[in-house]
PDB file of C-alpha atoms and ligand atoms in Angstrom:
ATOM      1  CA  LYS M   1      99.051  42.604 109.284  1.00 68.00           C
ATOM      2  CA  LYS M   2     102.282  43.154 110.646  1.00 81.00           C
ATOM      3  CA  VAL M   3     103.949  46.690 111.059  1.00 83.00           C
ATOM      4  CA  ALA M   4     107.311  47.305 110.246  1.00 79.00           C
ATOM      5  CA  ASP M   5     106.715  43.693 108.882  1.00 87.00           C
ATOM      6  CA  ARG M   6     108.074  42.218 112.108  1.00 93.00           C
ATOM      7  CA  TYR M   7     105.397  42.984 115.191  1.00 95.00           C
ATOM      8  CA  LEU M   8     102.000  41.374 115.443  1.00 96.00           C
ATOM      9  CA  LYS M   9      99.427  43.814 116.638  1.00 95.00           C
ATOM     10  CA  ARG M  10      97.620  43.443 119.774  1.00 96.00           C
ATOM     11  CA  GLU M  11      95.489  45.721 122.024  1.00 96.00           C
ATOM     12  CA  VAL M  12      95.210  49.545 122.894  1.00 96.00           C
ATOM     13  CA  LEU M  13      97.676  49.616 126.121  1.00 94.00           C
ATOM     14  CA  GLY M  14      96.374  52.634 126.996  1.00 90.00           C
ATOM     15  CA  GLU M  15      96.570  56.370 126.121  1.00 86.00           C
ATOM     16  CA  GLY M  16     100.638  58.138 127.136  1.00 77.00           C
ATOM     17  CA  THR M  17     101.490  61.795 126.948  1.00 75.00           C
ATOM     18  CA  TYR M  18     103.034  61.587 123.360  1.00 78.00           C
ATOM     19  CA  GLY M  19     100.751  58.823 121.886  1.00 81.00           C
ATOM     20  CA  VAL M  20      98.447  55.599 121.400  1.00 90.00           C
ATOM     21  CA  VAL M  21     100.816  52.640 123.196  1.00 93.00           C
ATOM     22  CA  TYR M  22      99.723  49.183 122.100  1.00 95.00           C
ATOM     23  CA  LYS M  23     100.696  45.234 122.713  1.00 97.00           C
ATOM     24  CA  ALA M  24     102.657  44.020 120.049  1.00 97.00           C
ATOM     25  CA  ILE M  25     104.306  39.807 119.243  1.00 97.00           C
ATOM     26  CA  ASP M  26     108.296  40.363 117.881  1.00 96.00           C
ATOM     27  CA  THR M  27     107.579  37.999 114.891  1.00 95.00           C
ATOM     28  CA  LYS M  28     111.579  37.795 115.523  1.00 93.00           C
ATOM     29  CA  THR M  29     112.228  37.539 118.958  1.00 94.00           C
ATOM     30  CA  GLY M  30     108.779  35.377 119.810  1.00 95.00           C
ATOM     31  CA  GLN M  31     109.103  38.099 122.697  1.00 95.00           C
ATOM     32  CA  THR M  32     106.261  40.812 123.466  1.00 96.00           C
ATOM     33  CA  VAL M  33     106.727  44.239 123.488  1.00 97.00           C
ATOM     34  CA  ALA M  34     105.006  47.690 124.253  1.00 96.00           C
ATOM     35  CA  ILE M  35     104.682  49.936 121.121  1.00 95.00           C
ATOM     36  CA  LYS M  36     104.311  53.520 121.672  1.00 91.00           C
ATOM     37  CA  LYS M  37     103.494  55.961 118.662  1.00 90.00           C
ATOM     38  CA  ILE M  38     104.543  59.082 118.372  1.00 84.00           C
ATOM     39  CA  ARG M  39     102.322  61.435 115.671  1.00 77.00           C
ATOM     40  CA  ILE M  40     105.294  63.123 114.219  1.00 72.00           C
ATOM     41  CA  GLY M  41     103.343  63.692 111.238  1.00 57.00           C
ATOM     42  CA  LYS M  42     101.808  67.243 111.204  1.00 56.00           C
ATOM     43  CA  GLN M  43     106.325  68.535 111.350  1.00 56.00           C
ATOM     44  CA  LYS M  44     107.348  68.854 107.408  1.00 52.00           C
ATOM     45  CA  GLU M  45     110.475  67.343 108.166  1.00 56.00           C
ATOM     46  CA  GLY M  46     109.762  64.853 110.005  1.00 58.00           C
ATOM     47  CA  ILE M  47     111.104  63.954 113.599  1.00 61.00           C
ATOM     48  CA  ASN M  48     114.446  66.516 113.385  1.00 67.00           C
ATOM     49  CA  PHE M  49     118.268  65.424 113.498  1.00 71.00           C
ATOM     50  CA  THR M  50     118.212  66.195 117.971  1.00 71.00           C
ATOM     51  CA  ALA M  51     116.112  63.887 118.771  1.00 73.00           C
ATOM     52  CA  LEU M  52     117.442  61.070 116.442  1.00 77.00           C
ATOM     53  CA  ARG M  53     120.407  61.433 118.286  1.00 77.00           C
ATOM     54  CA  GLU M  54     118.869  61.475 121.716  1.00 76.00           C
ATOM     55  CA  ILE M  55     117.453  58.466 120.602  1.00 84.00           C
ATOM     56  CA  LYS M  56     119.815  56.519 119.875  1.00 84.00           C
ATOM     57  CA  LEU M  57     121.191  57.745 123.686  1.00 82.00           C
ATOM     58  CA  LEU M  58     118.432  56.205 125.207  1.00 82.00           C
ATOM     59  CA  LYS M  59     118.670  52.938 122.838  1.00 87.00           C
ATOM     60  CA  GLU M  60     122.313  52.535 124.443  1.00 87.00           C
ATOM     61  CA  LEU M  61     121.197  53.178 127.821  1.00 87.00           C
ATOM     62  CA  LYS M  62     121.329  49.216 128.753  1.00 90.00           C
ATOM     63  CA  ASP M  63     120.299  48.946 132.430  1.00 95.00           C
ATOM     64  CA  PRO M  64     118.801  45.946 134.769  1.00 96.00           C
ATOM     65  CA  ASN M  65     116.372  48.846 135.873  1.00 97.00           C
ATOM     66  CA  ILE M  66     116.232  50.772 132.907  1.00 95.00           C
ATOM     67  CA  ILE M  67     113.163  49.511 130.472  1.00 94.00           C
ATOM     68  CA  GLU M  68     115.146  48.793 126.829  1.00 92.00           C
ATOM     69  CA  LEU M  69     114.168  50.398 123.792  1.00 92.00           C
ATOM     70  CA  ILE M  70     114.313  47.860 121.687  1.00 93.00           C
ATOM     71  CA  GLU M  71     114.096  50.055 118.530  1.00 91.00           C
ATOM     72  CA  ALA M  72     112.765  52.603 117.105  1.00 90.00           C
ATOM     73  CA  PHE M  73     111.701  53.501 113.507  1.00 88.00           C
ATOM     74  CA  PRO M  74     109.476  55.496 111.619  1.00 85.00           C
ATOM     75  CA  HIS M  75     105.944  54.342 110.266  1.00 84.00           C
ATOM     76  CA  LYS M  76     102.702  56.127 108.567  1.00 84.00           C
ATOM     77  CA  GLY M  77     103.798  59.640 109.871  1.00 81.00           C
ATOM     78  CA  ASN M  78     104.508  58.314 112.967  1.00 85.00           C
ATOM     79  CA  LEU M  79     107.499  57.678 115.084  1.00 87.00           C
ATOM     80  CA  HIS M  80     107.124  53.961 116.388  1.00 91.00           C
ATOM     81  CA  LEU M  81     109.200  53.492 119.695  1.00 91.00           C
ATOM     82  CA  VAL M  82     109.308  49.689 120.467  1.00 94.00           C
ATOM     83  CA  PHE M  83     109.447  48.815 124.497  1.00 94.00           C
ATOM     84  CA  GLU M  84     110.442  45.640 126.483  1.00 94.00           C
ATOM     85  CA  PHE M  85     106.340  44.815 127.666  1.00 96.00           C
ATOM     86  CA  MET M  86     106.286  44.845 131.100  1.00 96.00           C
ATOM     87  CA  GLU M  87     103.118  43.532 133.459  1.00 95.00           C
ATOM     88  CA  THR M  88     102.090  46.621 136.349  1.00 97.00           C
ATOM     89  CA  ASP M  89     103.737  50.042 137.613  1.00 97.00           C
ATOM     90  CA  LEU M  90     104.630  51.010 141.031  1.00 98.00           C
ATOM     91  CA  GLU M  91     100.894  53.889 140.610  1.00 97.00           C
ATOM     92  CA  ALA M  92      99.288  50.291 140.686  1.00 97.00           C
ATOM     93  CA  VAL M  93     101.191  48.845 143.644  1.00 98.00           C
ATOM     94  CA  ILE M  94     100.734  51.586 146.194  1.00 98.00           C
ATOM     95  CA  ARG M  95      97.104  51.824 145.679  1.00 97.00           C
ATOM     96  CA  ASP M  96      96.040  48.287 146.079  1.00 98.00           C
ATOM     97  CA  ARG M  97      94.922  48.633 148.426  1.00 96.00           C
ATOM     98  CA  ASN M  98      95.058  44.162 148.674  1.00 97.00           C
ATOM     99  CA  ILE M  99      99.201  44.594 148.465  1.00 98.00           C
ATOM    100  CA  VAL M 100     100.307  45.439 152.442  1.00 97.00           C
ATOM    101  CA  LEU M 101     104.121  47.109 151.483  1.00 98.00           C
ATOM    102  CA  SER M 102     106.734  46.280 154.238  1.00 98.00           C
ATOM    103  CA  PRO M 103     110.082  48.908 155.498  1.00 98.00           C
ATOM    104  CA  ALA M 104     111.657  45.813 152.924  1.00 98.00           C
ATOM    105  CA  ASP M 105     109.715  45.826 150.506  1.00 98.00           C
ATOM    106  CA  ILE M 106     109.220  50.207 150.015  1.00 98.00           C
ATOM    107  CA  LYS M 107     112.936  50.131 150.198  1.00 98.00           C
ATOM    108  CA  SER M 108     113.663  47.568 147.311  1.00 98.00           C
ATOM    109  CA  TYR M 109     111.405  49.531 145.101  1.00 98.00           C
ATOM    110  CA  PHE M 110     112.942  52.400 145.920  1.00 98.00           C
ATOM    111  CA  GLN M 111     116.912  51.369 145.643  1.00 98.00           C
ATOM    112  CA  MET M 112     115.732  50.100 141.708  1.00 98.00           C
ATOM    113  CA  THR M 113     114.337  53.255 141.479  1.00 98.00           C
ATOM    114  CA  LEU M 114     117.183  55.368 142.936  1.00 98.00           C
ATOM    115  CA  LYS M 115     119.743  52.237 140.536  1.00 98.00           C
ATOM    116  CA  GLY M 116     117.650  53.464 137.300  1.00 97.00           C
ATOM    117  CA  LEU M 117     117.931  56.860 137.773  1.00 96.00           C
ATOM    118  CA  ALA M 118     121.761  56.707 138.733  1.00 97.00           C
ATOM    119  CA  VAL M 119     122.727  55.256 135.464  1.00 95.00           C
ATOM    120  CA  CYS M 120     120.977  58.147 133.769  1.00 92.00           C
ATOM    121  CA  HIS M 121     122.379  60.282 135.376  1.00 94.00           C
ATOM    122  CA  ARG M 122     125.954  59.189 135.328  1.00 94.00           C
ATOM    123  CA  LYS M 123     125.368  59.228 131.114  1.00 89.00           C
ATOM    124  CA  TRP M 124     123.928  63.237 131.656  1.00 86.00           C
ATOM    125  CA  VAL M 125     120.386  62.084 130.991  1.00 87.00           C
ATOM    126  CA  LEU M 126     117.617  63.694 133.192  1.00 89.00           C
ATOM    127  CA  HIS M 127     114.112  61.740 133.491  1.00 88.00           C
ATOM    128  CA  ARG M 128     112.314  64.699 133.999  1.00 88.00           C
ATOM    129  CA  ASP M 129     109.073  62.956 134.390  1.00 88.00           C
ATOM    130  CA  MET M 130     109.967  60.830 136.866  1.00 93.00           C
ATOM    131  CA  LYS M 131     105.970  59.623 138.561  1.00 95.00           C
ATOM    132  CA  PRO M 132     105.089  55.820 140.362  1.00 97.00           C
ATOM    133  CA  ASN M 133     103.440  55.264 136.809  1.00 93.00           C
ATOM    134  CA  ASN M 134     106.910  55.812 134.654  1.00 93.00           C
ATOM    135  CA  LEU M 135     108.008  52.934 137.084  1.00 97.00           C
ATOM    136  CA  LEU M 136     107.468  49.737 135.753  1.00 97.00           C
ATOM    137  CA  ILE M 137     107.325  46.409 137.340  1.00 98.00           C
ATOM    138  CA  GLY M 138     108.451  43.255 135.575  1.00 95.00           C
ATOM    139  CA  SER M 139     106.975  39.461 136.038  1.00 90.00           C
ATOM    140  CA  ASN M 140     110.657  39.041 137.714  1.00 95.00           C
ATOM    141  CA  GLY M 141     109.241  41.977 139.974  1.00 97.00           C
ATOM    142  CA  GLN M 142     112.588  44.076 138.224  1.00 98.00           C
ATOM    143  CA  LEU M 143     111.418  48.099 139.113  1.00 98.00           C
ATOM    144  CA  LYS M 144     112.413  49.700 135.526  1.00 97.00           C
ATOM    145  CA  LEU M 145     112.247  53.557 134.848  1.00 96.00           C
ATOM    146  CA  ALA M 146     110.429  54.496 131.437  1.00 91.00           C
ATOM    147  CA  ASP M 147     109.860  57.573 129.292  1.00 82.00           C
ATOM    148  CA  PHE M 148     113.541  58.600 130.102  1.00 73.00           C
ATOM    149  CA  GLY M 149     114.320  61.493 128.463  1.00 65.00           C
ATOM    150  CA  LEU M 150     111.408  61.748 126.380  1.00 70.00           C
ATOM    151  CA  ALA M 151     110.250  65.373 127.464  1.00 66.00           C
ATOM    152  CA  ARG M 152     113.663  66.367 126.505  1.00 66.00           C
ATOM    153  CA  ILE M 153     113.128  64.979 123.050  1.00 68.00           C
ATOM    154  CA  PHE M 154     109.519  65.472 122.828  1.00 69.00           C
ATOM    155  CA  GLY M 155     109.231  68.793 124.648  1.00 67.00           C
ATOM    156  CA  SER M 156     106.736  68.253 128.188  1.00 63.00           C
ATOM    157  CA  PRO M 157     103.633  69.082 127.341  1.00 61.00           C
ATOM    158  CA  GLU M 158     100.878  70.824 129.305  1.00 59.00           C
ATOM    159  CA  ARG M 159      98.417  68.381 129.124  1.00 55.00           C
ATOM    160  CA  ASN M 160      98.293  64.852 127.768  1.00 55.00           C
ATOM    161  CA  PHE M 161      96.148  64.546 125.117  1.00 51.00           C
ATOM    162  CA  THR M 162      92.727  63.290 126.497  1.00 52.00           C
ATOM    163  CA  HIS M 163      93.727  67.071 127.618  1.00 52.00           C
ATOM    164  CA  GLN M 164      93.826  66.128 130.870  1.00 55.00           C
ATOM    165  CA  VAL M 165      96.484  68.853 132.925  1.00 59.00           C
ATOM    166  CA  PHE M 166      99.227  67.276 134.660  1.00 69.00           C
ATOM    167  CA  ALA M 167      99.749  66.798 138.519  1.00 81.00           C
ATOM    168  CA  PRO M 168     103.100  68.821 139.638  1.00 94.00           C
ATOM    169  CA  TRP M 169     103.366  66.868 142.581  1.00 97.00           C
ATOM    170  CA  TYR M 170     106.444  65.713 142.429  1.00 97.00           C
ATOM    171  CA  ARG M 171     107.504  69.463 140.663  1.00 96.00           C
ATOM    172  CA  ALA M 172     111.134  70.308 142.426  1.00 97.00           C
ATOM    173  CA  PRO M 173     110.941  73.614 143.889  1.00 97.00           C
ATOM    174  CA  GLU M 174     112.828  75.609 141.571  1.00 96.00           C
ATOM    175  CA  LEU M 175     111.153  74.477 138.355  1.00 95.00           C
ATOM    176  CA  LEU M 176     108.063  75.513 139.719  1.00 96.00           C
ATOM    177  CA  PHE M 177     110.190  79.148 140.431  1.00 96.00           C
ATOM    178  CA  GLY M 178     110.478  79.258 136.974  1.00 94.00           C
ATOM    179  CA  THR M 179     114.065  78.250 136.507  1.00 94.00           C
ATOM    180  CA  LYS M 180     115.335  76.774 133.226  1.00 90.00           C
ATOM    181  CA  GLN M 181     118.663  75.984 134.375  1.00 90.00           C
ATOM    182  CA  TYR M 182     118.094  72.701 136.085  1.00 91.00           C
ATOM    183  CA  GLY M 183     119.735  69.771 136.498  1.00 94.00           C
ATOM    184  CA  ALA M 184     120.077  66.248 138.584  1.00 96.00           C
ATOM    185  CA  GLY M 185     118.458  68.057 140.818  1.00 97.00           C
ATOM    186  CA  VAL M 186     114.917  67.429 139.987  1.00 96.00           C
ATOM    187  CA  ASP M 187     114.959  64.043 139.567  1.00 96.00           C
ATOM    188  CA  VAL M 188     116.156  63.968 142.883  1.00 98.00           C
ATOM    189  CA  TRP M 189     113.102  65.510 143.814  1.00 98.00           C
ATOM    190  CA  ALA M 190     110.672  64.226 141.834  1.00 97.00           C
ATOM    191  CA  ALA M 191     112.367  60.930 143.509  1.00 98.00           C
ATOM    192  CA  ALA M 192     111.722  61.812 146.629  1.00 98.00           C
ATOM    193  CA  CYS M 193     108.032  62.462 146.329  1.00 98.00           C
ATOM    194  CA  ILE M 194     108.084  59.115 145.303  1.00 98.00           C
ATOM    195  CA  PHE M 195     109.877  57.720 148.635  1.00 98.00           C
ATOM    196  CA  ALA M 196     107.050  59.239 150.455  1.00 98.00           C
ATOM    197  CA  GLU M 197     104.091  58.183 148.423  1.00 98.00           C
ATOM    198  CA  LEU M 198     105.968  54.417 149.157  1.00 98.00           C
ATOM    199  CA  LEU M 199     106.042  55.390 153.020  1.00 98.00           C
ATOM    200  CA  LEU M 200     102.170  57.418 152.628  1.00 98.00           C
ATOM    201  CA  ARG M 201     100.125  55.214 150.429  1.00 98.00           C
ATOM    202  CA  ARG M 202      99.216  57.997 148.404  1.00 97.00           C
ATOM    203  CA  PRO M 203     100.780  61.103 146.901  1.00 98.00           C
ATOM    204  CA  PHE M 204     102.004  63.717 149.654  1.00 98.00           C
ATOM    205  CA  LEU M 205     102.043  67.461 147.894  1.00 98.00           C
ATOM    206  CA  GLN M 206      98.928  67.328 145.983  1.00 97.00           C
ATOM    207  CA  GLY M 207      99.153  70.447 144.573  1.00 97.00           C
ATOM    208  CA  THR M 208      95.894  71.339 142.222  1.00 95.00           C
ATOM    209  CA  SER M 209      98.292  74.021 139.999  1.00 93.00           C
ATOM    210  CA  ASP M 210     102.128  75.295 140.263  1.00 93.00           C
ATOM    211  CA  ILE M 211     101.371  77.400 142.955  1.00 94.00           C
ATOM    212  CA  ASP M 212      99.196  75.774 144.656  1.00 96.00           C
ATOM    213  CA  GLN M 213     102.285  73.346 144.529  1.00 97.00           C
ATOM    214  CA  LEU M 214     104.205  75.791 147.058  1.00 97.00           C
ATOM    215  CA  GLY M 215     101.728  76.403 148.952  1.00 96.00           C
ATOM    216  CA  LYS M 216     101.715  72.659 149.737  1.00 97.00           C
ATOM    217  CA  ILE M 217     105.725  72.533 149.693  1.00 98.00           C
ATOM    218  CA  PHE M 218     105.824  75.113 152.071  1.00 98.00           C
ATOM    219  CA  ALA M 219     103.212  73.963 154.650  1.00 97.00           C
ATOM    220  CA  ALA M 220     105.005  70.646 154.305  1.00 98.00           C
ATOM    221  CA  PHE M 221     108.718  72.291 154.706  1.00 98.00           C
ATOM    222  CA  GLY M 222     108.353  75.839 156.112  1.00 98.00           C
ATOM    223  CA  THR M 223     108.836  78.884 153.604  1.00 97.00           C
ATOM    224  CA  PRO M 224     112.351  78.688 152.376  1.00 97.00           C
ATOM    225  CA  THR M 225     115.080  81.052 154.344  1.00 94.00           C
ATOM    226  CA  ARG M 226     117.587  82.693 152.294  1.00 93.00           C
ATOM    227  CA  SER M 227     120.084  80.949 154.596  1.00 95.00           C
ATOM    228  CA  GLN M 228     119.000  77.726 153.236  1.00 96.00           C
ATOM    229  CA  TRP M 229     118.215  78.213 149.103  1.00 97.00           C
ATOM    230  CA  SER M 230     120.505  81.909 148.933  1.00 95.00           C
ATOM    231  CA  ASP M 231     119.704  81.844 144.645  1.00 95.00           C
ATOM    232  CA  LEU M 232     116.554  81.456 145.704  1.00 96.00           C
ATOM    233  CA  GLU M 233     115.312  85.737 144.919  1.00 94.00           C
ATOM    234  CA  TYR M 234     116.356  84.979 141.880  1.00 95.00           C
ATOM    235  CA  LEU M 235     114.052  83.051 140.031  1.00 96.00           C
ATOM    236  CA  PRO M 236     112.238  84.004 137.258  1.00 95.00           C
ATOM    237  CA  ASP M 237     108.831  83.380 138.840  1.00 95.00           C
ATOM    238  CA  TYR M 238     110.188  84.476 142.695  1.00 94.00           C
ATOM    239  CA  VAL M 239     107.523  85.943 144.274  1.00 90.00           C
ATOM    240  CA  GLU M 240     107.552  87.511 148.310  1.00 88.00           C
ATOM    241  CA  TYR M 241     105.663  84.796 150.078  1.00 90.00           C
ATOM    242  CA  GLN M 242     104.026  85.316 153.531  1.00 93.00           C
ATOM    243  CA  TYR M 243     106.478  83.339 156.472  1.00 95.00           C
ATOM    244  CA  VAL M 244     104.710  79.779 157.489  1.00 96.00           C
ATOM    245  CA  PRO M 245     107.021  77.473 159.434  1.00 97.00           C
ATOM    246  CA  ALA M 246     108.391  74.081 159.008  1.00 97.00           C
ATOM    247  CA  GLN M 247     105.982  70.947 160.308  1.00 96.00           C
ATOM    248  CA  PRO M 248     108.678  68.713 162.048  1.00 97.00           C
ATOM    249  CA  LEU M 249     109.306  66.358 159.415  1.00 97.00           C
ATOM    250  CA  ARG M 250     108.251  62.910 162.512  1.00 97.00           C
ATOM    251  CA  SER M 251     104.826  64.170 162.615  1.00 97.00           C
ATOM    252  CA  LEU M 252     104.575  63.780 158.468  1.00 98.00           C
ATOM    253  CA  PHE M 253     105.841  60.014 158.640  1.00 98.00           C
ATOM    254  CA  PRO M 254     104.517  58.833 161.924  1.00 96.00           C
ATOM    255  CA  GLY M 255     105.675  55.825 162.394  1.00 94.00           C
ATOM    256  CA  VAL M 256     108.938  56.224 159.514  1.00 97.00           C
ATOM    257  CA  SER M 257     112.678  54.613 160.700  1.00 98.00           C
ATOM    258  CA  ASP M 258     115.269  57.345 162.025  1.00 98.00           C
ATOM    259  CA  ASP M 259     117.229  57.046 158.858  1.00 98.00           C
ATOM    260  CA  ALA M 260     114.222  57.254 155.840  1.00 98.00           C
ATOM    261  CA  LEU M 261     113.094  60.612 157.589  1.00 98.00           C
ATOM    262  CA  ASP M 262     116.876  61.359 157.742  1.00 98.00           C
ATOM    263  CA  LEU M 263     117.294  60.437 154.053  1.00 98.00           C
ATOM    264  CA  LEU M 264     113.899  62.203 152.744  1.00 98.00           C
ATOM    265  CA  SER M 265     115.202  65.536 154.401  1.00 98.00           C
ATOM    266  CA  LYS M 266     118.199  65.172 152.686  1.00 98.00           C
ATOM    267  CA  MET M 267     116.230  64.916 149.400  1.00 98.00           C
ATOM    268  CA  PHE M 268     113.727  67.115 150.103  1.00 98.00           C
ATOM    269  CA  THR M 269     116.629  70.028 150.311  1.00 98.00           C
ATOM    270  CA  TYR M 270     115.168  73.283 148.605  1.00 98.00           C
ATOM    271  CA  ASP M 271     118.086  74.271 147.461  1.00 98.00           C
ATOM    272  CA  PRO M 272     119.175  72.414 144.156  1.00 98.00           C
ATOM    273  CA  LYS M 273     123.141  72.414 144.573  1.00 97.00           C
ATOM    274  CA  ALA M 274     122.528  71.613 148.158  1.00 98.00           C
ATOM    275  CA  ARG M 275     120.660  68.830 147.611  1.00 98.00           C
ATOM    276  CA  VAL M 276     121.878  64.786 147.345  1.00 98.00           C
ATOM    277  CA  SER M 277     122.979  63.189 144.079  1.00 98.00           C
ATOM    278  CA  VAL M 278     121.172  59.757 143.616  1.00 98.00           C
ATOM    279  CA  GLN M 279     124.665  58.007 144.411  1.00 98.00           C
ATOM    280  CA  GLN M 280     124.848  59.913 147.782  1.00 98.00           C
ATOM    281  CA  ALA M 281     120.698  58.719 148.286  1.00 98.00           C
ATOM    282  CA  LEU M 282     122.382  55.151 147.390  1.00 98.00           C
ATOM    283  CA  GLU M 283     124.924  55.732 150.023  1.00 98.00           C
ATOM    284  CA  HIS M 284     122.646  56.825 153.112  1.00 98.00           C
ATOM    285  CA  ARG M 285     122.706  54.853 155.285  1.00 98.00           C
ATOM    286  CA  TYR M 286     118.820  54.071 155.085  1.00 98.00           C
ATOM    287  CA  PHE M 287     120.322  51.300 152.631  1.00 98.00           C
ATOM    288  CA  SER M 288     122.702  49.826 154.934  1.00 98.00           C
ATOM    289  CA  SER M 289     120.652  49.377 157.887  1.00 98.00           C
ATOM    290  CA  ALA M 290     118.282  46.707 158.662  1.00 97.00           C
ATOM    291  CA  PRO M 291     115.820  45.386 156.986  1.00 98.00           C
ATOM    292  CA  ALA M 292     117.743  44.361 153.550  1.00 98.00           C
ATOM    293  CA  PRO M 293     115.608  45.210 151.011  1.00 98.00           C
ATOM    294  CA  THR M 294     113.173  42.842 150.090  1.00 98.00           C
ATOM    295  CA  ASP M 295     114.332  40.407 146.914  1.00 98.00           C
ATOM    296  CA  PRO M 296     112.636  41.926 144.104  1.00 98.00           C
ATOM    297  CA  ALA M 297     111.266  37.939 142.965  1.00 98.00           C
ATOM    298  CA  LYS M 298     109.483  38.403 146.748  1.00 98.00           C
ATOM    299  CA  LEU M 299     107.461  41.792 145.986  1.00 98.00           C
ATOM    300  CA  PRO M 300     104.317  41.787 146.806  1.00 97.00           C
ATOM    301  CA  ARG M 301     102.759  42.519 142.872  1.00 94.00           C
ATOM    302  CA  PRO M 302      98.540  43.500 142.043  1.00 94.00           C
ATOM    303  CA  VAL M 303      97.183  39.848 141.076  1.00 87.00           C
TER     304      VAL M 303
HETATM  305  P1  ADP C 401     102.087  58.219 130.368  1.00 74.12           P
HETATM  306  O1  ADP C 401     102.538  59.054 129.727  1.00 74.12           O
HETATM  307  O2  ADP C 401     100.890  58.931 130.651  1.00 74.12           O
HETATM  308  O3  ADP C 401     103.262  57.979 131.383  1.00 74.12           O
HETATM  309  P2  ADP C 401     102.221  56.184 128.644  1.00 74.12           P
HETATM  310  O4  ADP C 401     103.151  56.609 127.476  1.00 74.12           O
HETATM  311  O5  ADP C 401     103.869  55.722 129.592  1.00 74.12           O
HETATM  312  O6  ADP C 401     101.901  57.170 129.880  1.00 74.12           O
HETATM  313  O7  ADP C 401     101.944  54.179 129.227  1.00 74.12           O
HETATM  314  C1  ADP C 401     100.581  54.552 128.439  1.00 74.12           C
HETATM  315  C2  ADP C 401      99.643  53.387 129.037  1.00 74.12           C
HETATM  316  O8  ADP C 401     100.482  52.562 128.305  1.00 74.12           O
HETATM  317  C3  ADP C 401      99.466  53.288 130.257  1.00 74.12           C
HETATM  318  O9  ADP C 401      98.517  52.694 130.402  1.00 74.12           O
HETATM  319  C4  ADP C 401     101.210  52.172 130.709  1.00 74.12           C
HETATM  320  O10 ADP C 401     100.417  51.189 131.539  1.00 74.12           O
HETATM  321  C5  ADP C 401     101.739  51.610 129.052  1.00 74.12           C
HETATM  322  N1  ADP C 401     102.687  51.095 129.127  1.00 74.12           N
HETATM  323  C6  ADP C 401     103.463  51.759 128.767  1.00 74.12           C
HETATM  324  N2  ADP C 401     104.399  51.170 128.734  1.00 74.12           N
HETATM  325  C7  ADP C 401     104.562  50.329 128.779  1.00 74.12           C
HETATM  326  C8  ADP C 401     105.194  49.116 128.944  1.00 74.12           C
HETATM  327  N3  ADP C 401     106.618  49.176 128.538  1.00 74.12           N
HETATM  328  N4  ADP C 401     104.970  47.582 129.458  1.00 74.12           N
HETATM  329  C9  ADP C 401     103.406  47.577 129.169  1.00 74.12           C
HETATM  330  N5  ADP C 401     103.024  48.829 129.415  1.00 74.12           N
HETATM  331  C10 ADP C 401     102.816  49.848 128.741  1.00 74.12           C
END
């Protein structure tokens, strides 16, 4: 039984934020694909025009470090998004205790992450949900950003449909303070958290709620001062808080190179206006100094 006369359904791969994802074979090309089913049946008018326009934009975002949206079609009250199939993701790599990540491997994975992000930011698309399990890895070792722009099209739910609350670990401080006018800086902060996680091999700031997440951020970087972040007190959810000093970055990331620490500190800048852009991060000397990033085909991956 084929879906849309073209795709042969295989096993379910998992349940994501917006619905079930299953594996399928594209009978037109023989390619293995992953199809994300998004429930739209309840909305009477179906999917709105804005969403369709955004999906068209995603289809046009073609880059080696962005997952390809092959097509999108409605079927039985669900919107089906067809993506290229990917073997694994960065979360599986970070968690696999049998994998040793050298500084060159970390540089390679992180550079691919930023390259994908840079392409999207150049087209004024924000990701808004950067986390290691949204960074998919193909059989050739290429890392590709997934779930781009979906948060903007379908909204960012508070919980996924197995009712788990999303961890706020990758959320930028301006979001935690309730800003509605955020920009590309939210993806830069999340990318910095992913860089930290690659270096530490565990999530860096593991808050249990938005408030707790801010506490974890303050405990690491110190409470933001007015000179560091002048707009802070105008943010919607701003509250006075007790002063906490910053930890030296070196003590949080022992054994990490000076270049890596310098890049981390520039990405973990409180004021989103002062935070480096993705492009500036890519031009940081961390990426030009030794060791050179590992060739993606030679990167360690789960067996
Ligand atoms: P979430 O919304 O929680 O990030 P997703 O909806 O992206 O989850 O994915 C749900 C499941 O489907 C995950 O287990 C993920 O690994 C898998 N998956 C998603 N996209 C692909 C893909 N392109 N290729 C292979 N597996 C995928």
